[in-house]
Amino acid sequence: TRLVASEGGKPDGLEGEIPSVFVPQLPASVIESHFHFGVLNRPESVRQLLASPALLRQITSDFVLVLETDHVLMQPIPNLATRTTPAAFTFGYMHAHASQDWVIQRYWPEGSSASLDPVGPSPLLIHLDQLRAIAPRWLNFSLGLRSNADAERVMQGWVQEMWSW
């Protein structure tokens, strides 16, 4: 099932090709106030999905695969996730270092660069219970990093939502 953030949560015409769940995208004013970063719709759409019993009924698995729209799958992805451990792709450019600790600790006081896995939320296989637990912080961290010029100086802007994960 495809989760889509669209204007007013309206269908986009592709729902006949793939089962789809539609939620309203963030208002333009929110996106504009966060440096026009539309990727903020990813954690927001997941938040809306998890808050809606009606939408959740459309999810037929205990595990969720989170993908970006530009990912192409050449073969089936094995579910390497468990109820307690998600499975995600490691990104070489996501390795944190000690010079970033002050930003990390602003949003995760007990954390450090040494505690972060070099992964983002896509591709990601995760149990719904784990997604419920992390989704609120994912959105809050994403909004915080995208409104923080100091964070922009030490974390590439285009991956800040990934860092928030």
Coordinates of C-alpha atoms in Angstrom, one line a residue:
T1 CA 0.0 0.0 0.0
R2 CA 1.3 3.4 -1.0
L3 CA 1.1 6.3 1.5
V4 CA 0.7 9.6 -0.3
A5 CA 0.7 13.1 1.0
S6 CA -1.3 15.2 -1.5
E7 CA -3.1 18.5 -1.5
G8 CA -6.2 18.0 0.6
G9 CA -5.5 14.3 0.8
K10 CA -7.0 13.9 -2.6
P11 CA -6.3 10.9 -4.9
D12 CA -3.8 11.3 -7.6
G13 CA -5.2 8.9 -10.2
L14 CA -2.7 6.1 -9.6
E15 CA -4.8 4.4 -6.9
G16 CA -6.1 2.0 -9.5
E17 CA -2.6 0.8 -10.2
I18 CA -1.5 0.3 -6.6
P19 CA -3.4 0.3 -3.3
S20 CA -3.0 3.8 -1.9
V21 CA -3.8 5.7 1.3
F22 CA -4.0 9.5 0.9
V23 CA -3.4 12.1 3.7
P24 CA -3.2 15.9 3.4
Q25 CA 0.2 17.3 2.8
L26 CA 1.7 19.9 5.1
P27 CA 0.4 23.4 4.4
A28 CA 2.6 25.4 2.1
S29 CA 3.3 27.9 4.9
V30 CA 5.0 25.1 7.0
I31 CA 7.0 23.9 4.0
E32 CA 8.1 27.5 3.2
S33 CA 9.1 28.2 6.8
H34 CA 11.4 25.1 6.7
F35 CA 13.4 26.2 3.6
H36 CA 10.8 24.7 1.1
F37 CA 11.7 21.2 2.2
G38 CA 8.8 19.1 1.0
V39 CA 10.4 15.9 2.3
L40 CA 8.9 16.9 5.7
N41 CA 5.7 15.3 4.3
R42 CA 7.2 11.9 4.8
P43 CA 7.3 11.9 8.7
E44 CA 4.0 13.9 8.7
S45 CA 2.2 11.5 6.5
V46 CA 3.4 8.6 8.7
R47 CA 2.2 10.5 11.7
Q48 CA -1.2 10.9 10.1
L49 CA -1.4 7.3 9.1
L50 CA -0.6 6.1 12.6
A51 CA -3.1 8.5 14.2
S52 CA -6.0 7.2 12.1
P53 CA -7.6 3.8 12.9
A54 CA -9.5 4.0 9.6
L55 CA -6.2 4.4 7.6
L56 CA -4.4 1.8 9.7
R57 CA -7.1 -0.8 8.8
Q58 CA -5.8 -0.6 5.2
I59 CA -2.4 -1.8 6.2
T60 CA -2.5 -5.6 6.1
S61 CA 1.0 -6.4 7.5
D62 CA 2.7 -6.0 10.8
F63 CA 5.7 -4.7 9.0
V64 CA 6.0 -1.6 6.8
L65 CA 8.4 -0.9 4.0
V66 CA 9.3 2.8 3.7
L67 CA 10.7 3.8 0.3
E68 CA 11.3 7.0 -1.5
T69 CA 9.5 7.6 -4.8
D70 CA 12.8 7.3 -6.8
H71 CA 13.8 3.9 -5.5
V72 CA 13.6 1.1 -8.1
L73 CA 13.4 -2.5 -6.8
M74 CA 15.2 -5.0 -9.1
Q75 CA 14.3 -8.0 -6.9
P76 CA 12.1 -8.8 -3.9
I77 CA 13.4 -7.4 -0.6
P78 CA 13.7 -10.0 2.1
N79 CA 12.2 -8.9 5.4
L80 CA 15.2 -8.8 7.7
A81 CA 13.4 -6.8 10.3
T82 CA 12.1 -8.3 13.5
R83 CA 9.5 -7.0 16.0
T84 CA 12.4 -5.3 17.9
T85 CA 15.0 -4.5 15.2
P86 CA 14.3 -2.7 12.0
A87 CA 16.3 -3.2 8.8
A88 CA 17.6 -0.2 6.8
F89 CA 20.1 0.7 4.2
T90 CA 23.5 2.1 5.3
F91 CA 24.4 5.4 3.6
G92 CA 28.1 6.2 3.4
Y93 CA 27.4 9.9 3.8
M94 CA 25.4 9.4 7.0
H95 CA 28.3 8.7 9.3
A96 CA 28.2 11.2 12.1
H97 CA 31.3 12.6 13.7
A98 CA 32.1 14.3 17.1
S99 CA 31.9 17.8 15.6
Q100 CA 28.1 17.2 15.1
D101 CA 27.5 16.1 18.7
W102 CA 26.2 19.5 19.8
V103 CA 23.4 19.4 17.2
I104 CA 22.6 15.7 17.9
Q105 CA 22.4 16.5 21.7
R106 CA 20.1 19.5 21.1
Y107 CA 17.4 17.0 19.9
W108 CA 18.7 13.8 21.7
P109 CA 20.4 14.9 24.9
E110 CA 21.7 11.5 25.8
G111 CA 22.9 10.8 22.3
S112 CA 26.1 11.2 20.4
S113 CA 27.7 10.7 17.0
A114 CA 29.0 7.3 18.2
S115 CA 25.4 6.2 18.9
L116 CA 23.9 6.9 15.5
D117 CA 23.5 4.4 12.8
P118 CA 24.3 5.7 9.3
V119 CA 20.8 5.1 8.0
G120 CA 17.8 7.1 7.1
P121 CA 14.1 6.1 6.9
S122 CA 14.3 4.8 3.3
P123 CA 14.6 2.1 2.4
L124 CA 13.4 0.8 5.8
L125 CA 11.6 -2.3 7.0
I126 CA 10.1 -1.8 10.4
H127 CA 7.4 -3.3 12.6
L128 CA 4.4 -1.1 13.1
D129 CA 4.9 -0.9 16.9
Q130 CA 8.4 0.4 16.4
L131 CA 7.2 2.9 13.8
R132 CA 4.5 4.1 16.3
A133 CA 7.2 4.6 19.0
I134 CA 9.6 6.6 16.8
A135 CA 7.3 8.6 14.4
P136 CA 6.6 11.6 16.7
R137 CA 10.3 12.2 17.4
W138 CA 11.1 11.7 13.7
L139 CA 8.7 14.5 12.8
N140 CA 9.7 16.8 15.6
F141 CA 13.5 16.3 14.9
S142 CA 12.9 16.9 11.2
L143 CA 11.0 20.2 11.8
G144 CA 13.7 21.3 14.3
L145 CA 16.6 20.6 12.1
R146 CA 15.0 22.2 9.1
S147 CA 14.4 25.4 11.0
N148 CA 17.9 25.6 12.5
A149 CA 20.5 27.4 10.5
D150 CA 23.2 26.1 12.9
A151 CA 22.3 22.5 12.0
E152 CA 22.4 23.4 8.3
R153 CA 26.1 24.3 8.7
V154 CA 27.1 20.8 10.0
M155 CA 24.5 18.5 8.4
Q156 CA 23.7 18.5 4.7
G157 CA 20.3 20.1 4.3
W158 CA 19.0 17.7 1.8
V159 CA 19.5 14.8 4.2
Q160 CA 18.3 16.4 7.5
E161 CA 15.1 14.4 7.5
M162 CA 17.3 11.3 7.2
W163 CA 19.3 12.6 10.2
S164 CA 16.1 13.1 12.1
W165 CA 15.4 9.4 11.7

